[in-house]
Coordinates of C-alpha atoms and ligand atoms in Angstrom, one line a residue:
Chain W
X1 CA -14.9 -41.4 19.5
X2 CA -13.1 -38.3 20.5
X3 CA -10.3 -38.7 18.0
X4 CA -12.8 -39.2 15.2
X5 CA -14.7 -36.1 16.4
X6 CA -11.6 -34.0 16.0
X7 CA -11.0 -35.4 12.5
X8 CA -14.6 -34.7 11.6
X9 CA -14.6 -31.1 12.7
X10 CA -12.7 -28.8 10.5
X11 CA -13.4 -25.6 12.3
X12 CA -14.8 -24.7 15.7
X13 CA -15.3 -21.4 17.4
X14 CA -15.1 -21.4 21.2
X15 CA -16.8 -18.6 23.1
X16 CA -15.8 -16.2 20.3
X17 CA -16.6 -12.6 21.4
X18 CA -16.1 -9.2 19.9
X19 CA -17.1 -5.8 21.2
X20 CA -17.1 -2.6 19.2
X21 CA -17.3 0.6 21.3
X22 CA -18.7 -1.3 24.2
X23 CA -21.4 -3.0 22.1
X24 CA -21.1 -6.7 21.9
X25 CA -21.2 -7.6 18.2
X26 CA -20.4 -11.3 18.5
X27 CA -21.4 -12.8 21.8
X28 CA -19.9 -16.1 23.0
X29 CA -20.3 -17.7 19.7
X30 CA -19.8 -21.5 19.5
X31 CA -20.2 -23.0 16.1
X32 CA -18.7 -26.2 14.7
X33 CA -18.2 -27.0 11.0
X34 CA -17.9 -30.5 9.9
X35 CA -15.5 -31.6 7.2
X36 CA -17.2 -31.8 3.8
X37 CA -20.3 -29.8 4.6
X38 CA -21.7 -26.6 3.3
X39 CA -22.5 -24.6 6.4
X40 CA -24.9 -21.7 6.1
X41 CA -24.7 -18.7 8.4
X42 CA -27.9 -16.7 8.2
X43 CA -28.7 -13.4 9.9
X44 CA -30.1 -10.0 9.4
X45 CA -27.9 -7.0 8.7
X46 CA -25.6 -6.3 11.6
X47 CA -26.0 -9.7 13.1
X48 CA -22.3 -10.1 13.3
X49 CA -21.7 -12.6 10.4
X50 CA -18.9 -10.7 8.8
X51 CA -17.3 -9.9 12.1
X52 CA -17.4 -13.7 12.9
X53 CA -15.8 -14.5 9.5
X54 CA -13.2 -11.9 10.0
X55 CA -12.3 -13.3 13.4
X56 CA -12.1 -16.8 11.9
X57 CA -9.8 -15.6 9.2
X58 CA -7.5 -13.6 11.6
X59 CA -8.4 -10.3 10.2
X60 CA -10.0 -9.1 13.4
X61 CA -8.7 -10.1 16.8
X62 CA -11.4 -11.5 19.1
X63 CA -11.8 -9.9 22.5
X64 CA -12.3 -13.4 23.9
X65 CA -12.4 -16.9 22.7
X66 CA -10.5 -19.1 20.2
X67 CA -10.9 -20.5 16.7
X68 CA -9.8 -24.1 16.2
X69 CA -8.9 -25.0 12.7
X70 CA -7.9 -28.5 11.7
X71 CA -7.8 -29.3 15.4
X72 CA -5.3 -26.6 16.3
X73 CA -5.6 -23.1 17.7
X74 CA -5.6 -21.1 14.5
X75 CA -4.0 -17.9 15.9
X76 CA -1.1 -19.9 17.2
X77 CA -0.6 -21.9 14.0
X78 CA -1.2 -19.2 11.4
X79 CA 1.9 -20.0 9.4
X80 CA 0.9 -23.6 8.8
X81 CA -2.8 -23.3 8.6
X82 CA -3.4 -20.0 6.6
X83 CA -2.6 -21.9 3.4
X84 CA -5.6 -24.2 4.0
X85 CA -8.2 -21.5 4.2
X86 CA -9.7 -19.4 1.3
X87 CA -11.7 -16.3 2.1
X88 CA -14.1 -14.5 -0.2
X89 CA -14.9 -11.3 1.6
X90 CA -18.2 -9.4 1.4
X91 CA -16.4 -6.5 -0.3
X92 CA -14.7 -6.8 -3.7
X93 CA -11.1 -7.2 -2.7
X94 CA -9.6 -6.7 -6.2
X95 CA -7.6 -3.9 -7.8
X96 CA -9.4 -2.1 -10.6
X97 CA -6.2 -1.2 -12.4
X98 CA -5.0 -4.8 -12.6
X99 CA -6.1 -7.2 -15.3
X100 CA -8.2 -10.2 -14.2
X101 CA -5.2 -12.6 -14.4
X102 CA -3.0 -10.1 -12.5
X103 CA -5.4 -10.0 -9.7
X104 CA -5.5 -13.7 -9.4
X105 CA -1.7 -13.9 -9.7
X106 CA -1.3 -11.4 -6.8
X107 CA -3.5 -13.2 -4.4
X108 CA -2.5 -16.8 -5.4
X109 CA 1.2 -16.0 -5.1
X110 CA 0.8 -15.0 -1.5
X111 CA 0.5 -18.7 -0.7
X112 CA 4.0 -19.5 -2.0
X113 CA 2.9 -20.6 -5.4
X114 CA 5.2 -19.5 -8.2
X115 CA 6.5 -20.0 -11.7
X116 CA 4.7 -22.5 -14.0
X117 CA 2.5 -23.8 -11.2
X118 CA 1.3 -20.3 -10.6
X119 CA 0.4 -19.8 -14.2
X120 CA -1.5 -23.1 -14.2
X121 CA -3.4 -22.0 -11.1
X122 CA -4.3 -18.7 -12.6
X123 CA -5.7 -20.4 -15.7
X124 CA -7.6 -22.9 -13.6
X125 CA -9.1 -20.2 -11.3
X126 CA -10.2 -18.0 -14.1
X127 CA -11.6 -21.0 -16.0
X128 CA -13.5 -22.0 -12.8
X129 CA -15.3 -18.7 -12.6
X130 CA -15.8 -18.5 -16.3
X131 CA -13.5 -15.5 -16.9
X132 CA -10.8 -17.1 -19.1
X133 CA -11.9 -15.1 -22.1
X134 CA -11.7 -11.8 -20.2
X135 CA -8.4 -12.5 -18.5
X136 CA -6.7 -9.6 -20.1
X137 CA -9.3 -7.0 -19.2
X138 CA -8.9 -4.6 -16.4
X139 CA -11.1 -5.4 -13.4
X140 CA -12.4 -1.9 -13.3
X141 CA -14.2 -2.5 -16.6
X142 CA -16.0 -5.6 -15.3
X143 CA -19.7 -5.8 -14.5
X144 CA -20.8 -6.4 -10.9
X145 CA -21.3 -10.1 -11.5
X146 CA -17.9 -10.5 -13.2
X147 CA -16.2 -8.7 -10.3
X148 CA -17.9 -11.0 -7.8
X149 CA -16.6 -14.0 -9.8
X150 CA -13.1 -12.5 -10.0
X151 CA -13.3 -12.0 -6.2
X152 CA -13.9 -15.7 -5.9
X153 CA -11.1 -16.6 -8.4
X154 CA -8.7 -14.7 -6.2
X155 CA -9.3 -17.0 -3.2
X156 CA -9.3 -20.5 -4.7
X157 CA -6.0 -20.7 -6.5
X158 CA -4.1 -22.2 -3.6
X159 CA -6.6 -25.1 -3.3
X160 CA -7.8 -24.5 0.3
X161 CA -9.6 -27.2 2.3
X162 CA -12.1 -24.6 3.7
X163 CA -13.7 -21.8 1.7
X164 CA -15.5 -19.0 3.4
X165 CA -18.0 -17.1 1.3
X166 CA -19.3 -13.9 2.9
X167 CA -22.3 -12.9 0.9
X168 CA -20.9 -13.7 -2.5
X169 CA -24.1 -13.0 -4.4
X170 CA -25.1 -9.5 -3.4
X171 CA -26.1 -7.2 -6.2
X172 CA -25.8 -9.6 -9.1
X173 CA -28.2 -11.0 -11.7
X174 CA -29.8 -14.5 -11.4
X175 CA -27.4 -15.9 -14.0
X176 CA -24.3 -15.0 -12.1
X177 CA -25.9 -16.0 -8.9
X178 CA -26.8 -19.5 -10.2
X179 CA -23.4 -19.8 -11.7
X180 CA -21.7 -19.1 -8.3
X181 CA -24.0 -21.4 -6.4
X182 CA -23.3 -24.2 -8.9
X183 CA -19.6 -23.6 -8.5
X184 CA -19.8 -23.7 -4.7
X185 CA -21.7 -27.1 -4.9
X186 CA -19.1 -28.3 -7.4
X187 CA -16.2 -27.4 -5.1
X188 CA -18.0 -29.1 -2.2
X189 CA -18.4 -32.3 -4.3
X190 CA -14.6 -32.2 -4.8
X191 CA -14.0 -32.2 -1.1
X192 CA -13.9 -28.6 -0.1
X193 CA -15.7 -27.6 3.1
X194 CA -17.7 -24.4 2.7
X195 CA -19.0 -21.7 5.1
X196 CA -21.6 -19.6 3.4
X197 CA -23.1 -16.5 4.8
X198 CA -26.1 -14.7 3.3
X199 CA -29.5 -13.3 4.0
X200 CA -31.0 -14.9 0.9
X201 CA -33.0 -17.8 2.3
X202 CA -33.5 -19.7 -1.0
X203 CA -29.8 -19.8 -1.6
X204 CA -29.0 -21.1 1.8
X205 CA -31.8 -23.6 1.6
X206 CA -30.6 -24.8 -1.8
X207 CA -27.0 -25.4 -1.1
X208 CA -26.4 -25.7 2.7
X209 CA -26.5 -29.0 4.5
X210 CA -26.7 -27.2 7.9
X211 CA -27.7 -23.7 8.8
X212 CA -27.2 -21.5 11.8
X213 CA -29.4 -18.4 12.3
X214 CA -27.5 -15.6 14.0
X215 CA -28.9 -12.5 15.5
X216 CA -27.4 -9.8 17.8
X217 CA -24.1 -11.7 17.8
X218 CA -25.6 -15.1 18.9
X219 CA -26.7 -18.2 17.2
X220 CA -30.4 -18.5 18.1
X221 CA -31.1 -21.6 16.1
X222 CA -29.3 -24.2 14.1
X223 CA -29.8 -27.4 12.2
X224 CA -30.9 -28.6 8.8
X225 CA -33.6 -26.5 7.1
X226 CA -36.2 -29.1 8.0
X227 CA -35.1 -29.0 11.6
X228 CA -35.3 -25.2 11.6
X229 CA -38.8 -25.3 10.1
X230 CA -39.9 -27.8 12.7
X231 CA -39.0 -25.3 15.4
X232 CA -41.9 -23.2 14.1
X233 CA -44.5 -25.6 12.7
X234 CA -45.0 -29.3 12.5
X235 CA -45.8 -29.4 8.8
X236 CA -42.5 -28.4 7.2
X237 CA -44.1 -28.1 3.7
X238 CA -46.3 -25.3 4.9
X239 CA -43.6 -22.8 5.7
X240 CA -40.6 -21.3 3.9
X241 CA -37.2 -20.8 5.5
X242 CA -37.8 -17.0 5.2
X243 CA -40.9 -17.3 7.4
X244 CA -38.9 -19.3 9.9
X245 CA -36.2 -16.7 9.8
X246 CA -38.7 -13.9 10.4
X247 CA -40.4 -15.8 13.1
X248 CA -37.2 -16.5 14.9
X249 CA -35.4 -13.2 14.5
X250 CA -38.5 -11.0 14.6
X251 CA -39.7 -8.4 12.1
X252 CA -38.0 -5.4 13.7
X253 CA -35.7 -3.4 11.4
X254 CA -32.0 -3.5 12.1
X255 CA -30.8 0.0 12.2
X256 CA -27.5 -0.2 13.9
Chain X
X1 CA 7.0 -14.7 -1.3
X2 CA 6.2 -11.1 -2.1
X3 CA 7.9 -11.0 -5.5
X4 CA 4.5 -11.1 -7.3
X5 CA 2.9 -8.7 -4.9
X6 CA 5.8 -6.2 -5.6
X7 CA 5.4 -6.8 -9.3
X8 CA 1.7 -6.1 -9.3
X9 CA 2.0 -3.1 -7.0
X10 CA 4.6 -1.7 -9.4
X11 CA 2.2 -2.2 -12.3
X12 CA -0.5 -0.3 -10.5
X13 CA 1.8 2.6 -9.8
X14 CA 3.1 2.7 -13.4
X15 CA -0.4 2.7 -14.7
X16 CA -1.3 5.8 -12.8
X17 CA -1.1 8.9 -15.0
X18 CA 0.0 11.0 -12.0
X19 CA 3.6 9.9 -12.7
X20 CA 3.8 11.8 -15.9
X21 CA 2.5 14.9 -14.2
X22 CA 4.9 14.6 -11.3
X23 CA 8.1 13.7 -13.1
X24 CA 7.7 15.3 -16.5
X25 CA 5.2 18.1 -16.5
X26 CA 5.8 19.7 -13.1
X27 CA 9.7 19.8 -13.1
X28 CA 9.7 21.1 -16.7
X29 CA 7.2 23.8 -16.0
X30 CA 8.7 24.9 -12.6
X31 CA 12.3 24.8 -13.7
X32 CA 11.4 26.7 -16.9
X33 CA 9.9 29.4 -14.8
X34 CA 12.7 29.5 -12.3
X35 CA 15.4 29.4 -14.9
X36 CA 14.1 32.4 -16.7
X37 CA 13.3 34.2 -13.4
X38 CA 16.8 33.7 -12.1
X39 CA 18.9 33.6 -15.2
X40 CA 19.8 37.3 -15.1
X41 CA 20.5 37.2 -11.4
X42 CA 22.8 34.2 -11.7
X43 CA 24.4 35.8 -14.8
X44 CA 25.7 38.5 -12.4
X45 CA 27.8 35.9 -10.7
X46 CA 29.6 34.7 -13.8
X47 CA 33.4 35.0 -13.4
X48 CA 35.0 38.3 -14.0
X49 CA 38.2 37.6 -15.9
X50 CA 40.2 40.4 -14.5
X51 CA 39.1 39.5 -11.0
X52 CA 39.9 35.9 -11.5
X53 CA 43.4 36.8 -12.5
X54 CA 43.9 38.6 -9.3
X55 CA 42.0 36.1 -7.2
X56 CA 45.1 34.7 -5.6
X57 CA 46.2 38.1 -4.4
X58 CA 43.0 39.2 -2.8
X59 CA 41.9 35.9 -1.4
X60 CA 43.4 36.6 2.0
X61 CA 41.9 40.1 2.1
X62 CA 38.3 39.2 1.8
X63 CA 38.6 36.1 3.9
X64 CA 38.2 38.2 7.1
X65 CA 35.0 39.8 6.0
X66 CA 33.3 36.5 5.5
X67 CA 30.6 35.9 8.0
X68 CA 30.4 32.7 9.8
X69 CA 27.5 31.1 7.9
X70 CA 28.9 32.1 4.7
X71 CA 32.3 30.6 5.7
X72 CA 30.6 27.3 6.4
X73 CA 28.8 27.4 3.1
X74 CA 32.1 27.9 1.6
X75 CA 34.2 25.6 3.8
X76 CA 35.1 23.1 1.2
X77 CA 36.7 25.6 -1.0
X78 CA 38.5 27.7 1.6
X79 CA 42.1 26.9 1.4
X80 CA 41.8 25.1 -1.8
X81 CA 43.7 26.5 -4.8
X82 CA 41.9 27.1 -8.0
X83 CA 42.6 23.7 -9.3
X84 CA 39.0 23.5 -10.2
X85 CA 36.7 26.1 -11.5
X86 CA 36.3 28.7 -8.8
X87 CA 34.4 31.0 -11.1
X88 CA 31.6 33.0 -9.6
X89 CA 33.6 35.1 -7.1
X90 CA 32.4 38.6 -6.8
X91 CA 33.5 41.4 -4.6
X92 CA 30.0 42.0 -3.2
X93 CA 29.6 38.3 -2.4
X94 CA 33.1 37.4 -1.4
X95 CA 32.5 33.8 -0.7
X96 CA 32.4 30.7 -2.7
X97 CA 29.6 30.4 -5.3
X98 CA 29.8 27.5 -7.7
X99 CA 30.0 28.4 -11.3
X100 CA 26.6 27.1 -12.3
X101 CA 24.1 28.8 -14.5
X102 CA 20.4 28.8 -13.8
X103 CA 19.7 26.1 -16.4
X104 CA 21.9 23.6 -14.7
X105 CA 20.9 24.7 -11.2
X106 CA 17.1 24.6 -11.6
X107 CA 17.2 21.8 -14.2
X108 CA 18.8 19.6 -11.5
X109 CA 17.1 20.9 -8.4
X110 CA 13.5 20.8 -9.7
X111 CA 13.8 17.3 -11.0
X112 CA 15.0 16.3 -7.5
X113 CA 12.4 18.4 -5.7
X114 CA 9.5 16.6 -7.4
X115 CA 11.2 13.3 -6.7
X116 CA 10.6 14.3 -3.0
X117 CA 6.9 14.2 -3.6
X118 CA 7.1 10.4 -4.1
X119 CA 3.9 9.7 -2.1
X120 CA 1.8 10.9 -5.0
X121 CA 2.9 7.9 -7.1
X122 CA 1.6 5.4 -4.6
X123 CA -1.6 7.3 -3.7
X124 CA -3.6 5.3 -6.3
X125 CA -2.4 2.0 -4.9
X126 CA -3.0 3.0 -1.3
X127 CA -6.5 4.2 -1.9
X128 CA -7.3 1.1 -3.9
X129 CA -6.0 -1.0 -1.1
X130 CA -8.0 0.9 1.4
X131 CA -11.2 1.1 -0.6
X132 CA -11.2 -2.6 -1.5
X133 CA -9.8 -3.8 1.8
X134 CA -6.9 -5.6 0.1
X135 CA -4.9 -5.7 3.4
X136 CA -7.5 -7.9 5.0
X137 CA -6.8 -10.5 2.3
X138 CA -3.1 -10.0 2.7
X139 CA -3.5 -10.7 6.4
X140 CA -5.7 -13.8 5.7
X141 CA -2.7 -15.2 3.8
X142 CA -0.6 -14.5 6.8
X143 CA 1.6 -11.7 5.3
X144 CA 3.4 -9.7 7.9
X145 CA 3.2 -5.9 8.3
X146 CA 6.9 -5.8 7.3
X147 CA 6.2 -7.7 4.1
X148 CA 3.3 -5.5 3.2
X149 CA 5.4 -2.4 3.9
X150 CA 8.3 -3.7 1.7
X151 CA 5.9 -4.6 -1.1
X152 CA 4.9 -1.0 -1.2
X153 CA 8.2 0.7 -0.5
X154 CA 10.3 -1.2 -3.1
X155 CA 8.0 -0.6 -6.1
X156 CA 7.4 3.0 -5.0
X157 CA 11.2 3.7 -4.8
X158 CA 11.7 2.1 -8.2
X159 CA 8.8 4.0 -9.8
X160 CA 10.1 7.3 -8.5
X161 CA 13.7 6.5 -9.5
X162 CA 12.5 5.7 -13.0
X163 CA 10.4 8.9 -13.1
X164 CA 13.3 11.1 -11.9
X165 CA 15.6 9.4 -14.4
X166 CA 13.3 10.1 -17.3
X167 CA 12.8 13.7 -16.1
X168 CA 16.6 14.0 -15.9
X169 CA 17.2 12.7 -19.4
X170 CA 14.5 15.0 -20.7
X171 CA 16.3 17.9 -19.0
X172 CA 19.7 16.8 -20.4
X173 CA 18.4 16.4 -24.0
X174 CA 16.0 19.3 -24.3
X175 CA 17.2 21.9 -21.9
X176 CA 20.9 21.1 -22.0
X177 CA 21.2 20.5 -18.2
X178 CA 24.7 19.2 -17.1
X179 CA 24.8 16.8 -14.2
X180 CA 28.6 16.6 -14.1
X181 CA 29.5 13.3 -12.4
X182 CA 26.7 11.1 -13.6
X183 CA 27.5 8.1 -11.4
X184 CA 27.8 10.0 -8.1
X185 CA 24.7 12.1 -9.0
X186 CA 22.7 9.0 -9.7
X187 CA 23.7 7.5 -6.3
X188 CA 22.8 10.7 -4.5
X189 CA 19.5 11.1 -6.3
X190 CA 18.4 7.4 -6.0
X191 CA 19.2 7.2 -2.3
X192 CA 17.4 10.5 -1.8
X193 CA 14.3 9.1 -3.6
X194 CA 14.4 6.0 -1.5
X195 CA 14.6 8.2 1.6
X196 CA 11.7 10.3 0.4
X197 CA 9.6 7.2 -0.2
X198 CA 10.4 5.8 3.2
X199 CA 9.7 9.1 4.9
X200 CA 6.4 9.5 3.3
X201 CA 5.4 5.9 3.7
X202 CA 6.1 6.4 7.4
X203 CA 3.8 9.3 7.5
X204 CA 1.1 7.2 5.9
X205 CA 1.6 4.3 8.3
X206 CA 1.3 6.7 11.2
X207 CA -1.7 8.8 10.0
X208 CA -3.4 6.1 7.9
X209 CA -4.9 8.8 5.8
X210 CA -3.8 9.6 2.2
X211 CA -5.0 13.2 2.4
X212 CA -3.2 14.0 5.6
X213 CA -0.1 12.3 4.4
X214 CA 0.0 14.2 1.2
X215 CA -0.6 17.6 2.9
X216 CA 2.0 16.9 5.6
X217 CA 4.5 15.5 3.1
X218 CA 4.1 18.5 0.8
X219 CA 4.4 20.9 3.6
X220 CA 7.6 19.4 5.0
X221 CA 9.1 18.9 1.6
X222 CA 8.3 22.5 0.8
X223 CA 10.0 23.8 4.0
X224 CA 13.0 21.6 3.2
X225 CA 13.0 22.9 -0.3
X226 CA 12.7 26.5 0.9
X227 CA 15.7 26.3 3.1
X228 CA 17.6 23.8 0.9
X229 CA 17.7 25.9 -2.2
X230 CA 14.9 24.4 -4.3
X231 CA 13.4 27.8 -5.1
X232 CA 16.0 30.4 -4.3
X233 CA 19.6 29.2 -4.8
X234 CA 21.1 28.0 -1.6
X235 CA 24.2 30.0 -2.3
X236 CA 22.4 33.3 -1.9
X237 CA 19.7 32.4 0.5
X238 CA 20.0 34.2 3.9
X239 CA 18.9 31.2 6.0
X240 CA 21.1 30.0 8.8
X241 CA 23.6 27.2 8.3
X242 CA 22.1 25.2 11.1
X243 CA 18.7 25.1 9.3
X244 CA 20.5 24.0 6.1
X245 CA 22.5 21.4 7.8
X246 CA 19.5 19.6 9.2
X247 CA 17.8 19.8 5.9
X248 CA 18.1 16.6 3.7
X249 CA 17.1 18.5 0.6
X250 CA 20.0 21.0 1.2
X251 CA 22.6 18.2 1.4
X252 CA 21.3 16.6 -1.8
X253 CA 21.0 19.8 -3.7
X254 CA 24.4 21.0 -2.7
X255 CA 26.0 17.7 -3.6
X256 CA 24.3 17.6 -7.0
X257 CA 25.1 21.3 -7.8
X258 CA 28.7 20.9 -6.9
X259 CA 28.9 17.6 -8.8
X260 CA 27.5 19.4 -11.8
X261 CA 29.9 22.3 -11.7
X262 CA 33.0 20.8 -10.1
X263 CA 32.6 17.1 -10.6
X264 CA 33.0 16.4 -6.9
X265 CA 31.5 17.4 -3.6
X266 CA 32.0 16.8 0.1
X267 CA 28.2 16.8 0.4
X268 CA 27.9 13.6 -1.5
X269 CA 28.9 11.7 1.6
X270 CA 26.7 13.7 4.0
X271 CA 23.8 13.3 1.6
X272 CA 24.3 9.6 1.2
X273 CA 24.6 9.1 5.0
X274 CA 21.5 11.3 5.6
X275 CA 19.5 9.2 3.1
X276 CA 20.5 5.9 4.5
X277 CA 19.7 7.0 8.0
X278 CA 16.3 8.2 6.9
X279 CA 15.5 5.0 5.0
X280 CA 16.4 2.8 8.0
X281 CA 14.8 5.0 10.7
X282 CA 11.6 5.8 8.8
X283 CA 11.1 2.1 7.8
X284 CA 11.5 1.0 11.4
X285 CA 9.0 3.6 12.6
X286 CA 6.6 2.7 9.7
X287 CA 6.7 -1.0 10.5
X288 CA 6.3 -0.3 14.2
X289 CA 3.2 1.9 13.5
X290 CA 1.8 -0.7 11.1
X291 CA 2.2 -3.4 13.7
X292 CA 0.5 -1.3 16.4
X293 CA -2.5 -0.8 14.1
X294 CA -2.6 -4.4 13.1
X295 CA -2.5 -5.6 16.7
X296 CA -5.3 -3.2 17.6
X297 CA -7.4 -4.5 14.7
X298 CA -6.4 -8.1 14.7
Ligands
ATP1 N1 -14.8 -2.0 12.6 C1 -16.0 -1.8 13.2 N2 -16.1 -0.8 14.1 C2 -17.3 -0.6 14.8 N3 -18.4 -1.3 14.6 C3 -18.3 -2.3 13.7 C4 -17.1 -2.6 13.0 N4 -17.3 -3.7 12.2 C5 -18.6 -4.0 12.4 N5 -19.2 -3.2 13.3 C6 -20.6 -3.3 13.8 O1 -20.8 -4.6 14.1 C7 -22.1 -5.1 13.8 C8 -22.0 -6.4 13.1 O2 -21.5 -6.1 11.8 P1 -21.2 -7.3 10.7 O3 -20.6 -6.6 9.5 O4 -20.5 -8.4 11.4 O5 -22.7 -7.7 10.4 P2 -23.2 -8.7 9.3 O6 -24.0 -9.7 9.9 O7 -22.1 -9.1 8.4 O8 -24.2 -7.7 8.5 P3 -24.4 -7.6 6.9 O9 -25.5 -8.6 6.6 O10 -24.9 -6.2 6.8 O11 -23.2 -7.8 6.2 C9 -22.7 -3.9 13.0 O12 -23.6 -3.3 13.9 C10 -21.6 -3.1 12.6 O13 -22.0 -1.7 12.6
MG2 MG1 -21.6 -8.9 6.5

């Protein structure tokens, strides 16, 4: 039913388009994310993944198209809906000269959480990313993996319904990476919908229920990893997602 | 709900070592140099006792020879009797010169002058925000440009006011600087610091570049200081009164110097009005510029 459809879909982009200096970076993008899933957005460098996420999160204004979040036009209902979204940007959006807990406090408080509740949420977020013991250390003294985890802690304190991860595992060791992936799965089990962008195929294959492959600003294939493999060969066991990706997007280097 | 944002921005500013340089090292060094350079010159304008005794008699005679600029500089004392300390009158400079020695003059003026370089205090925060794209996350949580502006301006103003207060206390204790009317001086200084913060934040919102903002701010503040008596005492500087009157640093300097030596000054009011106008106008322009940029980007 139509009504059920709306309930089922947590986020939907409609003809989302962005041009930079006359070059179309995101081109009429239509994706739909279902409630409760982990949706993977794959694409080579410069495919437009971050730009898409930035448009979804109201950081960048689309030239054309809309984002529907919770069944409503997001831009027109920012005040009400912003609270329900958590965004972990590709860059490390933390202040080096603040302690770990102060960084979490800063970003969690922006959602109107204060006092004792804020303190609890800070503890909970730091615990979640395994940084409780380092809460009083300055972020600038953290290792790459710890900074990544802190970046996540800064986006979850307000208990969002939808979490957007933009390449949360770049430049970190396998331990931190596995930790983060486990945490994403854990959040998802607790009912949070996740959008996950990456160009690490194994990660996406391991955690995502549905995957879209994006290139030159367009989605060129989407489905479960099995469905994507079937686009290339019949025997899904004989091919990795990486091979599918390279077959679909081509082997040309992306130098723009 | 920007209370915590203000608090953390304040922490970032307080943790930057630049404050100590700006509010303690620089004013002490510069005022020490200027105090010693000008002390003998300013000594010349100490009251001559014989002359003071005859002051009443000759007042009318030299009034005619006062040029117009000098007269304006002097306007608040013209016609007043010597109920307060009209001290440094000298035949060669037959217009009002407050009885202030170089220690008080430069001890006060340099502390305030470095207060005008407020932007330096927030440079660490602004570059961290830019480098780490903190604003993007503030926008995701639906903070408005006005909220983000206030969350910078308020802690910046407080940091600077604190820095200037500490510098002033150091001057009072270790150099023996007299501020005269402490309450009125504090009002003048604090409003001036807020105006400086708003003015420089406006430049940053317009240029969106820390380097350009610092260069432009320092250049403008230097010019204001040059005409306003921050380097050469305003009493003896040859600059036109028009230039001085449009100079916020001049109004503040003159108010503070007169408060120090006489305990009151007509320039308190003009300085306060000037500061309030600057705070309001600069903030409006800054928020407008920020909104234009935000709308272009998002
Ligand atoms: N603010 C901007 N101004 C001009 N061009 C931009 C801007 N932001 C992104 N682009 C361009 O848009 C294209 C898409 O960038 P985007 O960051 O969305 O790609 P991505 O898929 O996230 O890549 P990566 O995997 O490297 O993170 C790139 O070619 C980039 O150079
Ligand atoms: Mg990206």
